[in-house]
Structures are given as C-alpha cells and as structure tokens.
mmCIF file with all atom_site columns, C-alpha atoms in Angstrom:
data_model
loop_
_atom_site.group_PDB
_atom_site.id
_atom_site.type_symbol
_atom_site.label_atom_id
_atom_site.label_alt_id
_atom_site.label_comp_id
_atom_site.label_asym_id
_atom_site.label_entity_id
_atom_site.label_seq_id
_atom_site.pdbx_PDB_ins_code
_atom_site.Cartn_x
_atom_site.Cartn_y
_atom_site.Cartn_z
_atom_site.occupancy
_atom_site.B_iso_or_equiv
_atom_site.pdbx_formal_charge
_atom_site.auth_seq_id
_atom_site.auth_comp_id
_atom_site.auth_asym_id
_atom_site.auth_atom_id
_atom_site.pdbx_PDB_model_num
ATOM 1   C CA . UNK A 1 1   ? 24.630  11.805  -1.524  1.00 0.00 ? 1486 UNK A CA 1
ATOM 2   C CA . UNK A 1 2   ? 26.619  13.868  0.988   1.00 0.00 ? 1487 UNK A CA 1
ATOM 3   C CA . UNK A 1 3   ? 25.576  14.323  4.623   1.00 0.00 ? 1488 UNK A CA 1
ATOM 4   C CA . UNK A 1 4   ? 24.610  17.910  3.822   1.00 0.00 ? 1489 UNK A CA 1
ATOM 5   C CA . UNK A 1 5   ? 22.506  16.831  0.859   1.00 0.00 ? 1490 UNK A CA 1
ATOM 6   C CA . UNK A 1 6   ? 20.788  14.155  2.949   1.00 0.00 ? 1491 UNK A CA 1
ATOM 7   C CA . UNK A 1 7   ? 19.973  16.634  5.677   1.00 0.00 ? 1492 UNK A CA 1
ATOM 8   C CA . UNK A 1 8   ? 18.675  19.187  3.219   1.00 0.00 ? 1493 UNK A CA 1
ATOM 9   C CA . UNK A 1 9   ? 16.559  16.593  1.498   1.00 0.00 ? 1494 UNK A CA 1
ATOM 10  C CA . UNK A 1 10  ? 14.919  15.067  4.509   1.00 0.00 ? 1495 UNK A CA 1
ATOM 11  C CA . UNK A 1 11  ? 14.246  18.240  6.493   1.00 0.00 ? 1496 UNK A CA 1
ATOM 12  C CA . UNK A 1 12  ? 11.385  18.605  4.118   1.00 0.00 ? 1497 UNK A CA 1
ATOM 13  C CA . UNK A 1 13  ? 10.054  15.097  4.224   1.00 0.00 ? 1498 UNK A CA 1
ATOM 14  C CA . UNK A 1 14  ? 10.056  14.954  7.933   1.00 0.00 ? 1499 UNK A CA 1
ATOM 15  C CA . UNK A 1 15  ? 7.605   17.197  8.822   1.00 0.00 ? 1500 UNK A CA 1
ATOM 16  C CA . UNK A 1 16  ? 4.334   21.411  -0.426  1.00 0.00 ? 1501 UNK A CA 1
ATOM 17  C CA . UNK A 1 17  ? 2.616   26.910  -6.327  1.00 0.00 ? 1502 UNK A CA 1
ATOM 18  C CA . UNK A 1 18  ? 6.309   26.899  -7.073  1.00 0.00 ? 1503 UNK A CA 1
ATOM 19  C CA . UNK A 1 19  ? 9.089   25.894  -9.433  1.00 0.00 ? 1504 UNK A CA 1
ATOM 20  C CA . UNK A 1 20  ? 7.853   22.361  -8.918  1.00 0.00 ? 1505 UNK A CA 1
ATOM 21  C CA . UNK A 1 21  ? 4.064   22.405  -9.302  1.00 0.00 ? 1506 UNK A CA 1
ATOM 22  C CA . UNK A 1 22  ? 2.017   21.369  -6.296  1.00 0.00 ? 1507 UNK A CA 1
ATOM 23  C CA . UNK A 1 23  ? 1.856   17.624  -6.161  1.00 0.00 ? 1508 UNK A CA 1
ATOM 24  C CA . UNK A 1 24  ? 4.234   17.218  -9.073  1.00 0.00 ? 1509 UNK A CA 1
ATOM 25  C CA . UNK A 1 25  ? 5.404   13.762  -9.988  1.00 0.00 ? 1510 UNK A CA 1
ATOM 26  C CA . UNK A 1 26  ? 8.593   12.339  -8.587  1.00 0.00 ? 1511 UNK A CA 1
ATOM 27  C CA . UNK A 1 27  ? 10.939  10.070  -10.510 1.00 0.00 ? 1512 UNK A CA 1
ATOM 28  C CA . UNK A 1 28  ? 9.196   6.923   -9.286  1.00 0.00 ? 1513 UNK A CA 1
ATOM 29  C CA . UNK A 1 29  ? 5.792   7.298   -10.877 1.00 0.00 ? 1514 UNK A CA 1
ATOM 30  C CA . UNK A 1 30  ? 3.066   9.718   -11.868 1.00 0.00 ? 1515 UNK A CA 1
ATOM 31  C CA . UNK A 1 31  ? 1.633   11.461  -8.858  1.00 0.00 ? 1516 UNK A CA 1
ATOM 32  C CA . UNK A 1 32  ? -1.791  10.420  -7.621  1.00 0.00 ? 1517 UNK A CA 1
ATOM 33  C CA . UNK A 1 33  ? -4.723  12.226  -9.159  1.00 0.00 ? 1518 UNK A CA 1
ATOM 34  C CA . UNK A 1 34  ? -6.274  13.086  -5.803  1.00 0.00 ? 1519 UNK A CA 1
ATOM 35  C CA . UNK A 1 35  ? -4.997  14.248  -2.444  1.00 0.00 ? 1520 UNK A CA 1
ATOM 36  C CA . UNK A 1 36  ? -3.885  11.675  0.086   1.00 0.00 ? 1521 UNK A CA 1
ATOM 37  C CA . UNK A 1 37  ? -6.225  11.393  3.072   1.00 0.00 ? 1522 UNK A CA 1
ATOM 38  C CA . UNK A 1 38  ? -6.615  9.333   6.216   1.00 0.00 ? 1523 UNK A CA 1
ATOM 39  C CA . UNK A 1 39  ? -10.086 8.850   7.645   1.00 0.00 ? 1524 UNK A CA 1
ATOM 40  C CA . UNK A 1 40  ? -11.274 11.788  5.554   1.00 0.00 ? 1525 UNK A CA 1
ATOM 41  C CA . UNK A 1 41  ? -8.564  14.228  6.644   1.00 0.00 ? 1526 UNK A CA 1
ATOM 42  C CA . UNK A 1 42  ? -5.732  15.505  4.447   1.00 0.00 ? 1527 UNK A CA 1
ATOM 43  C CA . UNK A 1 43  ? -3.051  18.173  4.319   1.00 0.00 ? 1528 UNK A CA 1
ATOM 44  C CA . UNK A 1 44  ? -3.490  21.900  4.913   1.00 0.00 ? 1529 UNK A CA 1
ATOM 45  C CA . UNK A 1 45  ? -5.582  23.121  1.941   1.00 0.00 ? 1530 UNK A CA 1
ATOM 46  C CA . UNK A 1 46  ? -4.260  26.678  2.288   1.00 0.00 ? 1531 UNK A CA 1
ATOM 47  C CA . UNK A 1 47  ? -0.541  25.859  2.461   1.00 0.00 ? 1532 UNK A CA 1
ATOM 48  C CA . UNK A 1 48  ? 1.644   27.337  -0.276  1.00 0.00 ? 1533 UNK A CA 1
ATOM 49  C CA . UNK A 1 49  ? 4.331   24.685  0.151   1.00 0.00 ? 1534 UNK A CA 1
ATOM 50  C CA . UNK A 1 50  ? 3.141   21.186  -0.749  1.00 0.00 ? 1535 UNK A CA 1
ATOM 51  C CA . UNK A 1 51  ? 4.102   18.018  -2.568  1.00 0.00 ? 1536 UNK A CA 1
ATOM 52  C CA . UNK A 1 52  ? 2.796   14.503  -3.059  1.00 0.00 ? 1537 UNK A CA 1
ATOM 53  C CA . UNK A 1 53  ? 4.357   11.429  -4.576  1.00 0.00 ? 1538 UNK A CA 1
ATOM 54  C CA . UNK A 1 54  ? 4.199   7.634   -4.443  1.00 0.00 ? 1539 UNK A CA 1
ATOM 55  C CA . UNK A 1 55  ? 6.214   4.475   -4.954  1.00 0.00 ? 1540 UNK A CA 1
ATOM 56  C CA . UNK A 1 56  ? 5.643   0.723   -5.232  1.00 0.00 ? 1541 UNK A CA 1
ATOM 57  C CA . UNK A 1 57  ? 7.508   -1.424  -2.716  1.00 0.00 ? 1542 UNK A CA 1
ATOM 58  C CA . UNK A 1 58  ? 7.988   -5.128  -3.422  1.00 0.00 ? 1543 UNK A CA 1
ATOM 59  C CA . UNK A 1 59  ? 7.477   -6.275  0.145   1.00 0.00 ? 1544 UNK A CA 1
ATOM 60  C CA . UNK A 1 60  ? 4.567   -7.386  2.334   1.00 0.00 ? 1545 UNK A CA 1
ATOM 61  C CA . UNK A 1 61  ? 2.290   -4.684  3.697   1.00 0.00 ? 1546 UNK A CA 1
ATOM 62  C CA . UNK A 1 62  ? 3.067   -5.823  7.244   1.00 0.00 ? 1547 UNK A CA 1
ATOM 63  C CA . UNK A 1 63  ? 6.796   -5.221  6.667   1.00 0.00 ? 1548 UNK A CA 1
ATOM 64  C CA . UNK A 1 64  ? 6.297   -1.729  5.225   1.00 0.00 ? 1549 UNK A CA 1
ATOM 65  C CA . UNK A 1 65  ? 3.866   -0.780  7.973   1.00 0.00 ? 1550 UNK A CA 1
ATOM 66  C CA . UNK A 1 66  ? 6.200   -2.021  10.709  1.00 0.00 ? 1551 UNK A CA 1
ATOM 67  C CA . UNK A 1 67  ? 9.123   0.004   9.367   1.00 0.00 ? 1552 UNK A CA 1
ATOM 68  C CA . UNK A 1 68  ? 7.064   3.165   9.085   1.00 0.00 ? 1553 UNK A CA 1
ATOM 69  C CA . UNK A 1 69  ? 5.374   2.944   12.483  1.00 0.00 ? 1554 UNK A CA 1
ATOM 70  C CA . UNK A 1 70  ? 8.299   1.669   14.561  1.00 0.00 ? 1555 UNK A CA 1
ATOM 71  C CA . UNK A 1 71  ? 9.498   5.258   14.714  1.00 0.00 ? 1556 UNK A CA 1
ATOM 72  C CA . UNK A 1 72  ? 12.231  4.708   17.298  1.00 0.00 ? 1557 UNK A CA 1
ATOM 73  C CA . UNK A 1 73  ? 14.073  2.566   14.723  1.00 0.00 ? 1558 UNK A CA 1
ATOM 74  C CA . UNK A 1 74  ? 13.966  5.192   11.969  1.00 0.00 ? 1559 UNK A CA 1
ATOM 75  C CA . UNK A 1 75  ? 17.665  6.076   12.444  1.00 0.00 ? 1560 UNK A CA 1
ATOM 76  C CA . UNK A 1 76  ? 18.581  2.519   11.431  1.00 0.00 ? 1561 UNK A CA 1
ATOM 77  C CA . UNK A 1 77  ? 17.263  3.021   7.887   1.00 0.00 ? 1562 UNK A CA 1
ATOM 78  C CA . UNK A 1 78  ? 16.686  6.765   7.428   1.00 0.00 ? 1563 UNK A CA 1
ATOM 79  C CA . UNK A 1 79  ? 20.205  8.139   7.123   1.00 0.00 ? 1564 UNK A CA 1
ATOM 80  C CA . UNK A 1 80  ? 19.482  11.800  8.021   1.00 0.00 ? 1565 UNK A CA 1
ATOM 81  C CA . UNK A 1 81  ? 17.484  11.004  11.192  1.00 0.00 ? 1566 UNK A CA 1
ATOM 82  C CA . UNK A 1 82  ? 19.699  11.188  14.272  1.00 0.00 ? 1567 UNK A CA 1
ATOM 83  C CA . UNK A 1 83  ? 17.333  10.443  17.164  1.00 0.00 ? 1568 UNK A CA 1
ATOM 84  C CA . UNK A 1 84  ? 13.694  9.514   17.726  1.00 0.00 ? 1569 UNK A CA 1
ATOM 85  C CA . UNK A 1 85  ? 11.892  9.386   21.072  1.00 0.00 ? 1570 UNK A CA 1
ATOM 86  C CA . UNK A 1 86  ? 8.356   8.087   21.525  1.00 0.00 ? 1571 UNK A CA 1
ATOM 87  C CA . UNK A 1 87  ? 6.439   10.380  23.873  1.00 0.00 ? 1572 UNK A CA 1
ATOM 88  C CA . UNK A 1 88  ? 3.834   7.705   24.651  1.00 0.00 ? 1573 UNK A CA 1
ATOM 89  C CA . UNK A 1 89  ? 3.906   3.953   25.130  1.00 0.00 ? 1574 UNK A CA 1
ATOM 90  C CA . UNK A 1 90  ? 2.369   0.900   23.544  1.00 0.00 ? 1575 UNK A CA 1
ATOM 91  C CA . UNK A 1 91  ? 1.185   0.383   20.008  1.00 0.00 ? 1576 UNK A CA 1
ATOM 92  C CA . UNK A 1 92  ? 1.453   3.203   17.484  1.00 0.00 ? 1577 UNK A CA 1
ATOM 93  C CA . UNK A 1 93  ? -2.037  4.698   17.345  1.00 0.00 ? 1578 UNK A CA 1
ATOM 94  C CA . UNK A 1 94  ? -4.098  7.871   17.081  1.00 0.00 ? 1579 UNK A CA 1
ATOM 95  C CA . UNK A 1 95  ? -2.717  10.223  19.712  1.00 0.00 ? 1580 UNK A CA 1
ATOM 96  C CA . UNK A 1 96  ? 0.794   8.774   19.621  1.00 0.00 ? 1581 UNK A CA 1
ATOM 97  C CA . UNK A 1 97  ? 3.531   11.410  19.612  1.00 0.00 ? 1582 UNK A CA 1
ATOM 98  C CA . UNK A 1 98  ? 7.248   11.322  18.948  1.00 0.00 ? 1583 UNK A CA 1
ATOM 99  C CA . UNK A 1 99  ? 10.149  13.776  18.911  1.00 0.00 ? 1584 UNK A CA 1
ATOM 100 C CA . UNK A 1 100 ? 12.920  13.410  16.351  1.00 0.00 ? 1585 UNK A CA 1
ATOM 101 C CA . UNK A 1 101 ? 16.035  15.319  15.378  1.00 0.00 ? 1586 UNK A CA 1
ATOM 102 C CA . UNK A 1 102 ? 18.326  15.883  12.450  1.00 0.00 ? 1587 UNK A CA 1
ATOM 103 C CA . UNK A 1 103 ? 20.941  18.417  11.375  1.00 0.00 ? 1588 UNK A CA 1
ATOM 104 C CA . UNK A 1 104 ? 20.217  20.592  8.342   1.00 0.00 ? 1589 UNK A CA 1
ATOM 105 C CA . UNK A 1 105 ? 22.662  22.658  6.311   1.00 0.00 ? 1590 UNK A CA 1
ATOM 106 C CA . UNK A 1 106 ? 22.202  26.359  5.556   1.00 0.00 ? 1591 UNK A CA 1
ATOM 107 C CA . UNK A 1 107 ? 19.874  27.420  2.762   1.00 0.00 ? 1592 UNK A CA 1
ATOM 108 C CA . UNK A 1 108 ? 18.971  30.810  1.298   1.00 0.00 ? 1593 UNK A CA 1
ATOM 109 C CA . UNK A 1 109 ? 16.400  31.478  4.042   1.00 0.00 ? 1594 UNK A CA 1
ATOM 110 C CA . UNK A 1 110 ? 17.936  30.008  7.224   1.00 0.00 ? 1595 UNK A CA 1
ATOM 111 C CA . UNK A 1 111 ? 21.321  29.112  8.735   1.00 0.00 ? 1596 UNK A CA 1
ATOM 112 C CA . UNK A 1 112 ? 22.573  25.603  9.455   1.00 0.00 ? 1597 UNK A CA 1
ATOM 113 C CA . UNK A 1 113 ? 20.761  24.258  12.495  1.00 0.00 ? 1598 UNK A CA 1
ATOM 114 C CA . UNK A 1 114 ? 19.675  21.152  14.354  1.00 0.00 ? 1599 UNK A CA 1
ATOM 115 C CA . UNK A 1 115 ? 16.014  20.584  13.664  1.00 0.00 ? 1600 UNK A CA 1
ATOM 116 C CA . UNK A 1 116 ? 13.702  19.146  16.337  1.00 0.00 ? 1601 UNK A CA 1
ATOM 117 C CA . UNK A 1 117 ? 10.362  17.839  15.098  1.00 0.00 ? 1602 UNK A CA 1
ATOM 118 C CA . UNK A 1 118 ? 7.476   16.907  17.381  1.00 0.00 ? 1603 UNK A CA 1
ATOM 119 C CA . UNK A 1 119 ? 4.844   14.874  15.525  1.00 0.00 ? 1604 UNK A CA 1
ATOM 120 C CA . UNK A 1 120 ? 1.420   13.838  16.804  1.00 0.00 ? 1605 UNK A CA 1
ATOM 121 C CA . UNK A 1 121 ? -0.690  11.202  15.070  1.00 0.00 ? 1606 UNK A CA 1
ATOM 122 C CA . UNK A 1 122 ? -4.128  12.686  14.379  1.00 0.00 ? 1607 UNK A CA 1
ATOM 123 C CA . UNK A 1 123 ? -5.651  9.885   12.298  1.00 0.00 ? 1608 UNK A CA 1
ATOM 124 C CA . UNK A 1 124 ? -4.608  6.274   11.758  1.00 0.00 ? 1609 UNK A CA 1
ATOM 125 C CA . UNK A 1 125 ? -6.118  3.154   10.215  1.00 0.00 ? 1610 UNK A CA 1
ATOM 126 C CA . UNK A 1 126 ? -4.082  -0.013  10.726  1.00 0.00 ? 1611 UNK A CA 1
ATOM 127 C CA . UNK A 1 127 ? -2.253  -1.127  7.573   1.00 0.00 ? 1612 UNK A CA 1
ATOM 128 C CA . UNK A 1 128 ? -4.015  1.638   5.600   1.00 0.00 ? 1613 UNK A CA 1
ATOM 129 C CA . UNK A 1 129 ? -3.094  5.224   6.479   1.00 0.00 ? 1614 UNK A CA 1
ATOM 130 C CA . UNK A 1 130 ? -1.495  7.659   8.935   1.00 0.00 ? 1615 UNK A CA 1
ATOM 131 C CA . UNK A 1 131 ? -1.816  11.429  9.313   1.00 0.00 ? 1616 UNK A CA 1
ATOM 132 C CA . UNK A 1 132 ? 0.406   13.383  11.709  1.00 0.00 ? 1617 UNK A CA 1
ATOM 133 C CA . UNK A 1 133 ? 1.004   17.055  12.364  1.00 0.00 ? 1618 UNK A CA 1
ATOM 134 C CA . UNK A 1 134 ? 3.470   19.113  14.324  1.00 0.00 ? 1619 UNK A CA 1
ATOM 135 C CA . UNK A 1 135 ? 6.175   21.756  14.386  1.00 0.00 ? 1620 UNK A CA 1
ATOM 136 C CA . UNK A 1 136 ? 9.789   21.468  13.272  1.00 0.00 ? 1621 UNK A CA 1
ATOM 137 C CA . UNK A 1 137 ? 11.926  23.995  15.125  1.00 0.00 ? 1622 UNK A CA 1
ATOM 138 C CA . UNK A 1 138 ? 15.541  25.076  14.670  1.00 0.00 ? 1623 UNK A CA 1
ATOM 139 C CA . UNK A 1 139 ? 17.602  28.234  14.883  1.00 0.00 ? 1624 UNK A CA 1
ATOM 140 C CA . UNK A 1 140 ? 15.737  30.890  12.921  1.00 0.00 ? 1625 UNK A CA 1
ATOM 141 C CA . UNK A 1 141 ? 13.267  28.346  11.576  1.00 0.00 ? 1626 UNK A CA 1
ATOM 142 C CA . UNK A 1 142 ? 9.807   27.031  12.379  1.00 0.00 ? 1627 UNK A CA 1
ATOM 143 C CA . UNK A 1 143 ? 7.828   24.805  10.039  1.00 0.00 ? 1628 UNK A CA 1
ATOM 144 C CA . UNK A 1 144 ? 4.304   23.628  10.815  1.00 0.00 ? 1629 UNK A CA 1
ATOM 145 C CA . UNK A 1 145 ? 3.768   20.432  8.886   1.00 0.00 ? 1630 UNK A CA 1
ATOM 146 C CA . UNK A 1 146 ? 0.883   18.134  8.014   1.00 0.00 ? 1631 UNK A CA 1
ATOM 147 C CA . UNK A 1 147 ? 1.938   14.752  6.630   1.00 0.00 ? 1632 UNK A CA 1
ATOM 148 C CA . UNK A 1 148 ? -0.367  12.019  5.313   1.00 0.00 ? 1633 UNK A CA 1
ATOM 149 C CA . UNK A 1 149 ? 0.517   8.482   4.239   1.00 0.00 ? 1634 UNK A CA 1
ATOM 150 C CA . UNK A 1 150 ? -1.519  5.738   2.592   1.00 0.00 ? 1635 UNK A CA 1
ATOM 151 C CA . UNK A 1 151 ? -0.593  2.088   2.071   1.00 0.00 ? 1636 UNK A CA 1
ATOM 152 C CA . UNK A 1 152 ? -2.412  0.086   -0.611  1.00 0.00 ? 1637 UNK A CA 1
ATOM 153 C CA . UNK A 1 153 ? -1.854  -3.606  -1.271  1.00 0.00 ? 1638 UNK A CA 1
ATOM 154 C CA . UNK A 1 154 ? -1.105  -4.241  -4.942  1.00 0.00 ? 1639 UNK A CA 1
ATOM 155 C CA . UNK A 1 155 ? 0.119   -7.236  -6.912  1.00 0.00 ? 1640 UNK A CA 1
ATOM 156 C CA . UNK A 1 156 ? 3.601   -8.049  -5.659  1.00 0.00 ? 1641 UNK A CA 1
ATOM 157 C CA . UNK A 1 157 ? 3.729   -5.475  -2.901  1.00 0.00 ? 1642 UNK A CA 1
ATOM 158 C CA . UNK A 1 158 ? 2.458   -2.159  -1.582  1.00 0.00 ? 1643 UNK A CA 1
ATOM 159 C CA . UNK A 1 159 ? 1.726   1.198   -3.161  1.00 0.00 ? 1644 UNK A CA 1
ATOM 160 C CA . UNK A 1 160 ? 2.816   3.898   -0.715  1.00 0.00 ? 1645 UNK A CA 1
ATOM 161 C CA . UNK A 1 161 ? 1.420   7.384   -1.309  1.00 0.00 ? 1646 UNK A CA 1
ATOM 162 C CA . UNK A 1 162 ? 2.412   10.437  0.676   1.00 0.00 ? 1647 UNK A CA 1
ATOM 163 C CA . UNK A 1 163 ? 1.511   14.115  0.715   1.00 0.00 ? 1648 UNK A CA 1
ATOM 164 C CA . UNK A 1 164 ? 2.812   16.906  2.928   1.00 0.00 ? 1649 UNK A CA 1
ATOM 165 C CA . UNK A 1 165 ? 2.316   20.634  3.433   1.00 0.00 ? 1650 UNK A CA 1
ATOM 166 C CA . UNK A 1 166 ? 4.465   23.189  5.249   1.00 0.00 ? 1651 UNK A CA 1
ATOM 167 C CA . UNK A 1 167 ? 3.528   26.598  6.596   1.00 0.00 ? 1652 UNK A CA 1
ATOM 168 C CA . UNK A 1 168 ? 5.596   29.240  8.386   1.00 0.00 ? 1653 UNK A CA 1
ATOM 169 C CA . UNK A 1 169 ? 7.231   32.584  7.602   1.00 0.00 ? 1654 UNK A CA 1
ATOM 170 C CA . UNK A 1 170 ? 10.603  31.140  6.622   1.00 0.00 ? 1655 UNK A CA 1
ATOM 171 C CA . UNK A 1 171 ? 9.302   28.609  4.077   1.00 0.00 ? 1656 UNK A CA 1
ATOM 172 C CA . UNK A 1 172 ? 6.687   31.036  2.776   1.00 0.00 ? 1657 UNK A CA 1
ATOM 173 C CA . UNK A 1 173 ? 9.424   33.623  2.133   1.00 0.00 ? 1658 UNK A CA 1
ATOM 174 C CA . UNK A 1 174 ? 10.827  31.351  -0.617  1.00 0.00 ? 1659 UNK A CA 1
ATOM 175 C CA . UNK A 1 175 ? 8.107   28.996  -1.784  1.00 0.00 ? 1660 UNK A CA 1
ATOM 176 C CA . UNK A 1 176 ? 9.999   27.560  -4.798  1.00 0.00 ? 1661 UNK A CA 1
ATOM 177 C CA . UNK A 1 177 ? 13.030  26.574  -2.698  1.00 0.00 ? 1662 UNK A CA 1
ATOM 178 C CA . UNK A 1 178 ? 10.882  25.216  0.136   1.00 0.00 ? 1663 UNK A CA 1
ATOM 179 C CA . UNK A 1 179 ? 8.806   23.187  -2.303  1.00 0.00 ? 1664 UNK A CA 1
ATOM 180 C CA . UNK A 1 180 ? 11.893  21.734  -3.952  1.00 0.00 ? 1665 UNK A CA 1
ATOM 181 C CA . UNK A 1 181 ? 13.313  20.754  -0.553  1.00 0.00 ? 1666 UNK A CA 1
ATOM 182 C CA . UNK A 1 182 ? 10.010  19.122  0.336   1.00 0.00 ? 1667 UNK A CA 1
ATOM 183 C CA . UNK A 1 183 ? 10.012  17.184  -2.939  1.00 0.00 ? 1668 UNK A CA 1
ATOM 184 C CA . UNK A 1 184 ? 13.569  15.973  -2.336  1.00 0.00 ? 1669 UNK A CA 1
ATOM 185 C CA . UNK A 1 185 ? 12.750  14.959  1.210   1.00 0.00 ? 1670 UNK A CA 1
ATOM 186 C CA . UNK A 1 186 ? 9.632   12.974  0.429   1.00 0.00 ? 1671 UNK A CA 1
ATOM 187 C CA . UNK A 1 187 ? 11.274  11.147  -2.443  1.00 0.00 ? 1672 UNK A CA 1
ATOM 188 C CA . UNK A 1 188 ? 14.362  10.330  -0.354  1.00 0.00 ? 1673 UNK A CA 1
ATOM 189 C CA . UNK A 1 189 ? 12.104  8.969   2.399   1.00 0.00 ? 1674 UNK A CA 1
ATOM 190 C CA . UNK A 1 190 ? 10.257  6.734   -0.061  1.00 0.00 ? 1675 UNK A CA 1
ATOM 191 C CA . UNK A 1 191 ? 13.501  5.457   -1.578  1.00 0.00 ? 1676 UNK A CA 1
ATOM 192 C CA . UNK A 1 192 ? 14.887  4.533   1.826   1.00 0.00 ? 1677 UNK A CA 1
ATOM 193 C CA . UNK A 1 193 ? 11.613  2.947   2.929   1.00 0.00 ? 1678 UNK A CA 1
ATOM 194 C CA . UNK A 1 194 ? 11.582  0.868   -0.258  1.00 0.00 ? 1679 UNK A CA 1
ATOM 195 C CA . UNK A 1 195 ? 15.202  -0.189  0.180   1.00 0.00 ? 1680 UNK A CA 1
ATOM 196 C CA . UNK A 1 196 ? 14.750  -1.163  3.830   1.00 0.00 ? 1681 UNK A CA 1
ATOM 197 C CA . UNK A 1 197 ? 11.460  -3.008  3.292   1.00 0.00 ? 1682 UNK A CA 1
ATOM 198 C CA . UNK A 1 198 ? 12.654  -4.950  0.262   1.00 0.00 ? 1683 UNK A CA 1
ATOM 199 C CA . UNK A 1 199 ? 15.902  -5.919  1.995   1.00 0.00 ? 1684 UNK A CA 1
ATOM 200 C CA . UNK A 1 200 ? 13.965  -7.143  5.005   1.00 0.00 ? 1685 UNK A CA 1
ATOM 201 C CA . UNK A 1 201 ? 11.506  -9.058  2.842   1.00 0.00 ? 1686 UNK A CA 1
ATOM 202 C CA . UNK A 1 202 ? 14.337  -10.666 0.857   1.00 0.00 ? 1687 UNK A CA 1
ATOM 203 C CA . UNK A 1 203 ? 16.063  -11.809 4.059   1.00 0.00 ? 1688 UNK A CA 1
ATOM 204 C CA . UNK A 1 204 ? 12.979  -13.310 5.695   1.00 0.00 ? 1689 UNK A CA 1
ATOM 205 C CA . UNK A 1 205 ? 13.060  -17.072 6.265   1.00 0.00 ? 1690 UNK A CA 1
ATOM 206 C CA . UNK A 1 206 ? 10.975  -18.871 3.678   1.00 0.00 ? 1691 UNK A CA 1
#
C-alpha cells in the first residue's frame, strides 16, 4: 500500500446508506448483528456515513488493550499516524483526550491536507470497551466522528469490534465515497492492530 493509500484509508478510521451498506462486512468476518456500544452508548444514530467491522486477534486481551490505549505509541504500529499527544496525564480513562495528526491525499470532495484529530474518551470499561468523539480538521475539511470499540475474550484470543460514524458537510456531500474511505480505514486499523498484537504476543518470554 502506498503512503497516499494509507493516508486515505486511515483518515476514515481515525475519527459510516451508500455504495457499501451501513455496517457492511469487511474481509475479516461477517459484521456484528448489533451496533457496538460502550456503557450503553453507541455511534451517532442519525449519521449518514457509518461502518462497523470486527476481527479476531490471537493475542492476550491485555496486549491488545495496551496497544489500543497507549495512544502516544500509535505511530510505532499505525503507519499513517504521524504524531499523537496526550492532553491529560495518567491512566487512559473516561475524560482522557489526545490530539493526533496524519497527512491525507486529495479526494473528490477535498484537497490534500494534514488532518488534526482531537479525540475525547466519553465512555470506557477496562479491558471491555472504549467510546471517543471529536473533530478531525484539515484544509477545507471538518469531520465530527464518534468511534466505539469493544474487546471480547474468545478461545485463543480477542474479538475486537468497532463501529464509527462521521458527520459534516464535506463527507455528507459524497456519502458513498466517505463510507468507502471509512470502511478502508477501519479495516486497515484492525489489520495493523492484529499484526502488532500478535507479533508482541509471539515475542513475549515464555
């Protein structure tokens, strides 16, 4: 995947109807039958741009959780993410906030730009789920995103489910393209999370 493709793919996942139906399945598995929630809260029910997908990771839940919540280390395993800054201190918890950046290439609705995303954790249950919201802002572009994750222990590893919605005039001007970008982004994120977690689990001392 080229740098441009990576940027285009993950702009969506960082923050889904359309050519790809809402919540359509990714290549990893059938999509979950119900929306992903954390402490009873989910994505924006009125958003036109949405997607959900899931993957099984053959690694301990603690490893997957650590990778996902140690946000300042995202650039070490998420190739499109350039920088991440925690805006609070201490353990990752409800109320935690972080600012992260990535370049994105041009698309039919917006020019190439550097995207700055500010995410705030609204709900969290340790080793179970996270829900964050926040804007992603670049030149000629603003996306308001709601992103929910769940982590379920299964035989041999963890089932990670994720669902995200985007709102904003630019994405709503071309819902099929925005939905496809969101799908690509979420699935790229899951692939990289799986790769990083399984590599770490394989290299752990036994």
